[in-house]
């Protein structure tokens, strides 16, 4: 059974952001803690899960699949490099839903072999968040990926509120947003604008 995703899917660096965005009504967030100490991962996931529980949101844990299982998180997201070492069978046995990153047809084929609950495509636009070896995918690729994936498609990379309507129109079911929210002068206000845009019929 295909899992419907909220159309707005912020990716945040710490628990504080999870708590802040959950309070304004965000229903799906990815916690991506790239520089955290190993001993801090599980406590952070536990705290983030509690914030999500209080506000009726769902948490996606990036990369740290063992801790996600141990903390009973509902979702885990893995990049292509993570797939080299992750025990996807253990993730599935634990009942977690799975999202996978893709950037090329080869990566899409590999990701689909794991039957994920969603496929992410990026970067749609040029992004300054991290150095990417891939050129921007563009809107046409969004539509192509939607047809090939046959499951919810998450678009990510350089997507601002102003660009979002075109990305939705191209076929994205959900947009993963990093800089446009995290680095906004008022992240809560920006998140509210995204939530309004993501309402059916608005985006």
PDB file of C-alpha atoms in Angstrom:
ATOM      1  CA  UNK A   1       0.000   0.000   0.000  1.00  0.00           C
ATOM      2  CA  UNK A   2       1.437   3.368  -1.056  1.00  0.00           C
ATOM      3  CA  UNK A   3       1.993   5.866   1.730  1.00  0.00           C
ATOM      4  CA  UNK A   4       0.758   9.368   0.966  1.00  0.00           C
ATOM      5  CA  UNK A   5       3.285  12.017   1.952  1.00  0.00           C
ATOM      6  CA  UNK A   6       2.662  15.563   3.144  1.00  0.00           C
ATOM      7  CA  UNK A   7       3.529  17.926   0.295  1.00  0.00           C
ATOM      8  CA  UNK A   8       5.924  19.944   2.484  1.00  0.00           C
ATOM      9  CA  UNK A   9       8.841  18.006   3.968  1.00  0.00           C
ATOM     10  CA  UNK A  10      11.505  20.105   5.715  1.00  0.00           C
ATOM     11  CA  UNK A  11      14.934  18.655   6.419  1.00  0.00           C
ATOM     12  CA  UNK A  12      16.388  20.039   9.639  1.00  0.00           C
ATOM     13  CA  UNK A  13      19.745  19.786  11.438  1.00  0.00           C
ATOM     14  CA  UNK A  14      18.726  19.382  15.064  1.00  0.00           C
ATOM     15  CA  UNK A  15      15.990  18.664  17.571  1.00  0.00           C
ATOM     16  CA  UNK A  16      15.310  22.336  18.230  1.00  0.00           C
ATOM     17  CA  UNK A  17      14.161  22.761  14.643  1.00  0.00           C
ATOM     18  CA  UNK A  18      11.969  19.662  14.909  1.00  0.00           C
ATOM     19  CA  UNK A  19      10.282  21.140  17.957  1.00  0.00           C
ATOM     20  CA  UNK A  20       9.870  24.587  16.398  1.00  0.00           C
ATOM     21  CA  UNK A  21       8.372  23.331  13.152  1.00  0.00           C
ATOM     22  CA  UNK A  22       6.151  20.731  14.789  1.00  0.00           C
ATOM     23  CA  UNK A  23       4.566  23.519  16.822  1.00  0.00           C
ATOM     24  CA  UNK A  24       3.483  25.377  13.675  1.00  0.00           C
ATOM     25  CA  UNK A  25       1.881  22.329  12.097  1.00  0.00           C
ATOM     26  CA  UNK A  26       4.557  20.606   9.996  1.00  0.00           C
ATOM     27  CA  UNK A  27       3.563  16.943   9.723  1.00  0.00           C
ATOM     28  CA  UNK A  28       6.686  15.320   8.277  1.00  0.00           C
ATOM     29  CA  UNK A  29      10.294  16.243   9.011  1.00  0.00           C
ATOM     30  CA  UNK A  30      13.676  14.690   8.390  1.00  0.00           C
ATOM     31  CA  UNK A  31      16.271  14.946  11.127  1.00  0.00           C
ATOM     32  CA  UNK A  32      19.658  15.067   9.417  1.00  0.00           C
ATOM     33  CA  UNK A  33      22.424  15.271  12.017  1.00  0.00           C
ATOM     34  CA  UNK A  34      25.596  15.113   9.965  1.00  0.00           C
ATOM     35  CA  UNK A  35      28.083  16.341  12.571  1.00  0.00           C
ATOM     36  CA  UNK A  36      26.596  15.029  15.807  1.00  0.00           C
ATOM     37  CA  UNK A  37      28.616  12.870  18.167  1.00  0.00           C
ATOM     38  CA  UNK A  38      27.622   9.220  18.043  1.00  0.00           C
ATOM     39  CA  UNK A  39      26.551   9.304  21.685  1.00  0.00           C
ATOM     40  CA  UNK A  40      24.135  12.137  20.965  1.00  0.00           C
ATOM     41  CA  UNK A  41      22.250  10.478  18.115  1.00  0.00           C
ATOM     42  CA  UNK A  42      19.827   8.239  20.000  1.00  0.00           C
ATOM     43  CA  UNK A  43      18.919  10.851  22.657  1.00  0.00           C
ATOM     44  CA  UNK A  44      18.261  13.401  19.907  1.00  0.00           C
ATOM     45  CA  UNK A  45      16.041  10.988  17.992  1.00  0.00           C
ATOM     46  CA  UNK A  46      14.121  10.168  21.169  1.00  0.00           C
ATOM     47  CA  UNK A  47      13.563  13.849  21.925  1.00  0.00           C
ATOM     48  CA  UNK A  48      12.525  14.574  18.354  1.00  0.00           C
ATOM     49  CA  UNK A  49      10.097  11.655  18.353  1.00  0.00           C
ATOM     50  CA  UNK A  50       8.464  12.997  21.490  1.00  0.00           C
ATOM     51  CA  UNK A  51       8.033  16.436  19.931  1.00  0.00           C
ATOM     52  CA  UNK A  52       6.481  14.825  16.879  1.00  0.00           C
ATOM     53  CA  UNK A  53       4.172  12.697  19.014  1.00  0.00           C
ATOM     54  CA  UNK A  54       2.895  15.718  20.922  1.00  0.00           C
ATOM     55  CA  UNK A  55       2.098  17.613  17.725  1.00  0.00           C
ATOM     56  CA  UNK A  56       0.933  14.750  15.522  1.00  0.00           C
ATOM     57  CA  UNK A  57       3.938  14.793  13.196  1.00  0.00           C
ATOM     58  CA  UNK A  58       6.113  12.017  11.763  1.00  0.00           C
ATOM     59  CA  UNK A  59       9.900  11.887  11.964  1.00  0.00           C
ATOM     60  CA  UNK A  60      12.260  10.623   9.288  1.00  0.00           C
ATOM     61  CA  UNK A  61      15.751   9.796  10.546  1.00  0.00           C
ATOM     62  CA  UNK A  62      18.499  10.417   8.020  1.00  0.00           C
ATOM     63  CA  UNK A  63      21.283   7.848   7.781  1.00  0.00           C
ATOM     64  CA  UNK A  64      21.325   6.569  11.380  1.00  0.00           C
ATOM     65  CA  UNK A  65      19.238   3.473  10.742  1.00  0.00           C
ATOM     66  CA  UNK A  66      20.404   1.464  13.754  1.00  0.00           C
ATOM     67  CA  UNK A  67      19.415   4.218  16.157  1.00  0.00           C
ATOM     68  CA  UNK A  68      16.186   4.730  14.238  1.00  0.00           C
ATOM     69  CA  UNK A  69      15.302   1.093  14.825  1.00  0.00           C
ATOM     70  CA  UNK A  70      16.315   1.201  18.489  1.00  0.00           C
ATOM     71  CA  UNK A  71      14.264   4.365  19.093  1.00  0.00           C
ATOM     72  CA  UNK A  72      11.234   3.030  17.186  1.00  0.00           C
ATOM     73  CA  UNK A  73      11.237   5.821  14.631  1.00  0.00           C
ATOM     74  CA  UNK A  74       8.615   5.399  11.899  1.00  0.00           C
ATOM     75  CA  UNK A  75      10.871   6.329   8.979  1.00  0.00           C
ATOM     76  CA  UNK A  76      14.477   6.231   7.855  1.00  0.00           C
ATOM     77  CA  UNK A  77      16.018   7.941   4.828  1.00  0.00           C
ATOM     78  CA  UNK A  78      19.178   6.602   3.216  1.00  0.00           C
ATOM     79  CA  UNK A  79      21.498   7.971   0.583  1.00  0.00           C
ATOM     80  CA  UNK A  80      23.121   5.778  -2.038  1.00  0.00           C
ATOM     81  CA  UNK A  81      26.298   5.523   0.012  1.00  0.00           C
ATOM     82  CA  UNK A  82      24.292   4.427   3.050  1.00  0.00           C
ATOM     83  CA  UNK A  83      22.889   1.523   1.053  1.00  0.00           C
ATOM     84  CA  UNK A  84      26.369   0.028   0.857  1.00  0.00           C
ATOM     85  CA  UNK A  85      26.329  -0.754   4.575  1.00  0.00           C
ATOM     86  CA  UNK A  86      22.722  -0.483   5.773  1.00  0.00           C
ATOM     87  CA  UNK A  87      20.773  -3.627   6.632  1.00  0.00           C
ATOM     88  CA  UNK A  88      17.603  -2.854   4.711  1.00  0.00           C
ATOM     89  CA  UNK A  89      16.094  -6.203   5.695  1.00  0.00           C
ATOM     90  CA  UNK A  90      16.525  -5.299   9.376  1.00  0.00           C
ATOM     91  CA  UNK A  91      14.965  -1.897   8.754  1.00  0.00           C
ATOM     92  CA  UNK A  92      11.960  -3.562   7.158  1.00  0.00           C
ATOM     93  CA  UNK A  93      11.676  -6.234   9.859  1.00  0.00           C
ATOM     94  CA  UNK A  94      11.499  -3.453  12.438  1.00  0.00           C
ATOM     95  CA  UNK A  95       8.545  -1.959  10.569  1.00  0.00           C
ATOM     96  CA  UNK A  96      10.203   1.283   9.463  1.00  0.00           C
ATOM     97  CA  UNK A  97       9.229   2.970   6.234  1.00  0.00           C
ATOM     98  CA  UNK A  98      12.087   3.759   3.884  1.00  0.00           C
ATOM     99  CA  UNK A  99      12.981   6.688   1.637  1.00  0.00           C
ATOM    100  CA  UNK A 100      15.949   6.614  -0.741  1.00  0.00           C
ATOM    101  CA  UNK A 101      17.928   9.300  -2.550  1.00  0.00           C
ATOM    102  CA  UNK A 102      18.591   9.094  -6.285  1.00  0.00           C
ATOM    103  CA  UNK A 103      20.470  11.261  -8.763  1.00  0.00           C
ATOM    104  CA  UNK A 104      20.778   9.092 -11.897  1.00  0.00           C
ATOM    105  CA  UNK A 105      18.971   6.302 -13.723  1.00  0.00           C
ATOM    106  CA  UNK A 106      21.440   3.785 -12.318  1.00  0.00           C
ATOM    107  CA  UNK A 107      20.749   4.961  -8.780  1.00  0.00           C
ATOM    108  CA  UNK A 108      17.010   4.898  -9.420  1.00  0.00           C
ATOM    109  CA  UNK A 109      17.192   1.287 -10.607  1.00  0.00           C
ATOM    110  CA  UNK A 110      19.206   0.352  -7.547  1.00  0.00           C
ATOM    111  CA  UNK A 111      16.824   2.185  -5.210  1.00  0.00           C
ATOM    112  CA  UNK A 112      13.734   0.583  -6.727  1.00  0.00           C
ATOM    113  CA  UNK A 113      15.238  -2.866  -6.098  1.00  0.00           C
ATOM    114  CA  UNK A 114      14.748  -2.155  -2.374  1.00  0.00           C
ATOM    115  CA  UNK A 115      11.050  -1.251  -2.905  1.00  0.00           C
ATOM    116  CA  UNK A 116      11.209   2.004  -0.901  1.00  0.00           C
ATOM    117  CA  UNK A 117       8.167   3.904   0.282  1.00  0.00           C
ATOM    118  CA  UNK A 118       9.343   7.001  -1.545  1.00  0.00           C
ATOM    119  CA  UNK A 119      12.044   8.010  -3.992  1.00  0.00           C
ATOM    120  CA  UNK A 120      13.860  11.332  -3.662  1.00  0.00           C
ATOM    121  CA  UNK A 121      15.315  13.093  -6.701  1.00  0.00           C
ATOM    122  CA  UNK A 122      17.859  15.861  -6.501  1.00  0.00           C
ATOM    123  CA  UNK A 123      19.172  18.372  -6.875  1.00  0.00           C
ATOM    124  CA  UNK A 124      16.303  19.827  -8.888  1.00  0.00           C
ATOM    125  CA  UNK A 125      17.996  23.238  -8.921  1.00  0.00           C
ATOM    126  CA  UNK A 126      21.492  24.416  -8.119  1.00  0.00           C
ATOM    127  CA  UNK A 127      22.099  24.122  -4.404  1.00  0.00           C
ATOM    128  CA  UNK A 128      24.716  25.790  -2.218  1.00  0.00           C
ATOM    129  CA  UNK A 129      24.116  23.567   0.794  1.00  0.00           C
ATOM    130  CA  UNK A 130      26.680  20.974  -0.236  1.00  0.00           C
ATOM    131  CA  UNK A 131      28.917  20.246  -3.198  1.00  0.00           C
ATOM    132  CA  UNK A 132      27.058  18.016  -5.633  1.00  0.00           C
ATOM    133  CA  UNK A 133      28.721  15.958  -8.378  1.00  0.00           C
ATOM    134  CA  UNK A 134      25.444  16.072 -10.324  1.00  0.00           C
ATOM    135  CA  UNK A 135      24.153  18.915 -12.456  1.00  0.00           C
ATOM    136  CA  UNK A 136      20.719  20.273 -11.564  1.00  0.00           C
ATOM    137  CA  UNK A 137      18.110  17.747 -12.659  1.00  0.00           C
ATOM    138  CA  UNK A 138      15.502  20.253 -13.870  1.00  0.00           C
ATOM    139  CA  UNK A 139      11.738  20.020 -13.994  1.00  0.00           C
ATOM    140  CA  UNK A 140      11.546  17.592 -16.923  1.00  0.00           C
ATOM    141  CA  UNK A 141      13.460  15.019 -14.886  1.00  0.00           C
ATOM    142  CA  UNK A 142      10.925  15.383 -12.075  1.00  0.00           C
ATOM    143  CA  UNK A 143       8.158  14.265 -14.399  1.00  0.00           C
ATOM    144  CA  UNK A 144      10.276  11.454 -15.804  1.00  0.00           C
ATOM    145  CA  UNK A 145      11.140  10.173 -12.317  1.00  0.00           C
ATOM    146  CA  UNK A 146       7.491  10.300 -11.246  1.00  0.00           C
ATOM    147  CA  UNK A 147       6.558   8.013 -14.138  1.00  0.00           C
ATOM    148  CA  UNK A 148       9.450   5.622 -13.504  1.00  0.00           C
ATOM    149  CA  UNK A 149       9.258   5.442  -9.708  1.00  0.00           C
ATOM    150  CA  UNK A 150       5.587   4.397  -9.457  1.00  0.00           C
ATOM    151  CA  UNK A 151       5.507   5.575  -5.844  1.00  0.00           C
ATOM    152  CA  UNK A 152       5.622   8.941  -4.042  1.00  0.00           C
ATOM    153  CA  UNK A 153       8.321  11.226  -5.406  1.00  0.00           C
ATOM    154  CA  UNK A 154      10.155  13.740  -3.236  1.00  0.00           C
ATOM    155  CA  UNK A 155      11.965  16.580  -5.007  1.00  0.00           C
ATOM    156  CA  UNK A 156      14.917  18.212  -3.250  1.00  0.00           C
ATOM    157  CA  UNK A 157      17.678  20.680  -3.964  1.00  0.00           C
ATOM    158  CA  UNK A 158      17.552  24.447  -4.349  1.00  0.00           C
ATOM    159  CA  UNK A 159      13.763  24.586  -4.137  1.00  0.00           C
ATOM    160  CA  UNK A 160      12.352  27.810  -2.745  1.00  0.00           C
ATOM    161  CA  UNK A 161       8.775  28.721  -1.971  1.00  0.00           C
ATOM    162  CA  UNK A 162       8.680  30.712  -5.183  1.00  0.00           C
ATOM    163  CA  UNK A 163       9.856  27.767  -7.289  1.00  0.00           C
ATOM    164  CA  UNK A 164       7.618  25.227  -5.566  1.00  0.00           C
ATOM    165  CA  UNK A 165       4.487  25.553  -7.754  1.00  0.00           C
ATOM    166  CA  UNK A 166       6.489  24.562 -10.838  1.00  0.00           C
ATOM    167  CA  UNK A 167       7.992  21.588  -8.999  1.00  0.00           C
ATOM    168  CA  UNK A 168       4.596  20.351  -7.862  1.00  0.00           C
ATOM    169  CA  UNK A 169       3.220  20.845 -11.371  1.00  0.00           C
ATOM    170  CA  UNK A 170       6.110  18.814 -12.799  1.00  0.00           C
ATOM    171  CA  UNK A 171       5.016  15.794 -10.759  1.00  0.00           C
ATOM    172  CA  UNK A 172       6.562  15.981  -7.283  1.00  0.00           C
ATOM    173  CA  UNK A 173       4.316  14.595  -4.564  1.00  0.00           C
ATOM    174  CA  UNK A 174       6.374  16.275  -1.855  1.00  0.00           C
ATOM    175  CA  UNK A 175       9.160  18.835  -1.692  1.00  0.00           C
ATOM    176  CA  UNK A 176      12.027  18.396   0.745  1.00  0.00           C
ATOM    177  CA  UNK A 177      13.198  21.826   1.856  1.00  0.00           C
ATOM    178  CA  UNK A 178      16.419  22.669   3.652  1.00  0.00           C
ATOM    179  CA  UNK A 179      17.903  26.144   3.200  1.00  0.00           C
ATOM    180  CA  UNK A 180      14.666  27.936   2.359  1.00  0.00           C
ATOM    181  CA  UNK A 181      13.392  27.194   5.869  1.00  0.00           C
ATOM    182  CA  UNK A 182      16.455  26.569   8.036  1.00  0.00           C
ATOM    183  CA  UNK A 183      18.233  29.744   6.915  1.00  0.00           C
ATOM    184  CA  UNK A 184      15.130  31.927   6.686  1.00  0.00           C
ATOM    185  CA  UNK A 185      15.064  35.008   8.961  1.00  0.00           C
ATOM    186  CA  UNK A 186      11.924  33.531  10.554  1.00  0.00           C
ATOM    187  CA  UNK A 187      11.839  29.760   9.959  1.00  0.00           C
ATOM    188  CA  UNK A 188       8.415  29.343  11.564  1.00  0.00           C
ATOM    189  CA  UNK A 189       6.875  32.012   9.343  1.00  0.00           C
ATOM    190  CA  UNK A 190       8.503  30.511   6.266  1.00  0.00           C
ATOM    191  CA  UNK A 191       7.229  27.059   7.242  1.00  0.00           C
ATOM    192  CA  UNK A 192       3.708  28.454   7.603  1.00  0.00           C
ATOM    193  CA  UNK A 193       3.967  29.926   4.100  1.00  0.00           C
ATOM    194  CA  UNK A 194       5.042  26.533   2.793  1.00  0.00           C
ATOM    195  CA  UNK A 195       2.175  24.811   4.589  1.00  0.00           C
ATOM    196  CA  UNK A 196      -0.286  27.243   3.036  1.00  0.00           C
ATOM    197  CA  UNK A 197       1.176  26.681  -0.427  1.00  0.00           C
ATOM    198  CA  UNK A 198       1.121  22.918   0.050  1.00  0.00           C
ATOM    199  CA  UNK A 199      -2.596  22.839   0.723  1.00  0.00           C
ATOM    200  CA  UNK A 200      -4.367  20.978  -2.121  1.00  0.00           C
ATOM    201  CA  UNK A 201      -5.252  23.360  -4.872  1.00  0.00           C
ATOM    202  CA  UNK A 202      -2.722  26.010  -3.847  1.00  0.00           C
ATOM    203  CA  UNK A 203       0.547  24.686  -5.206  1.00  0.00           C
TER     204      UNK A 203
END
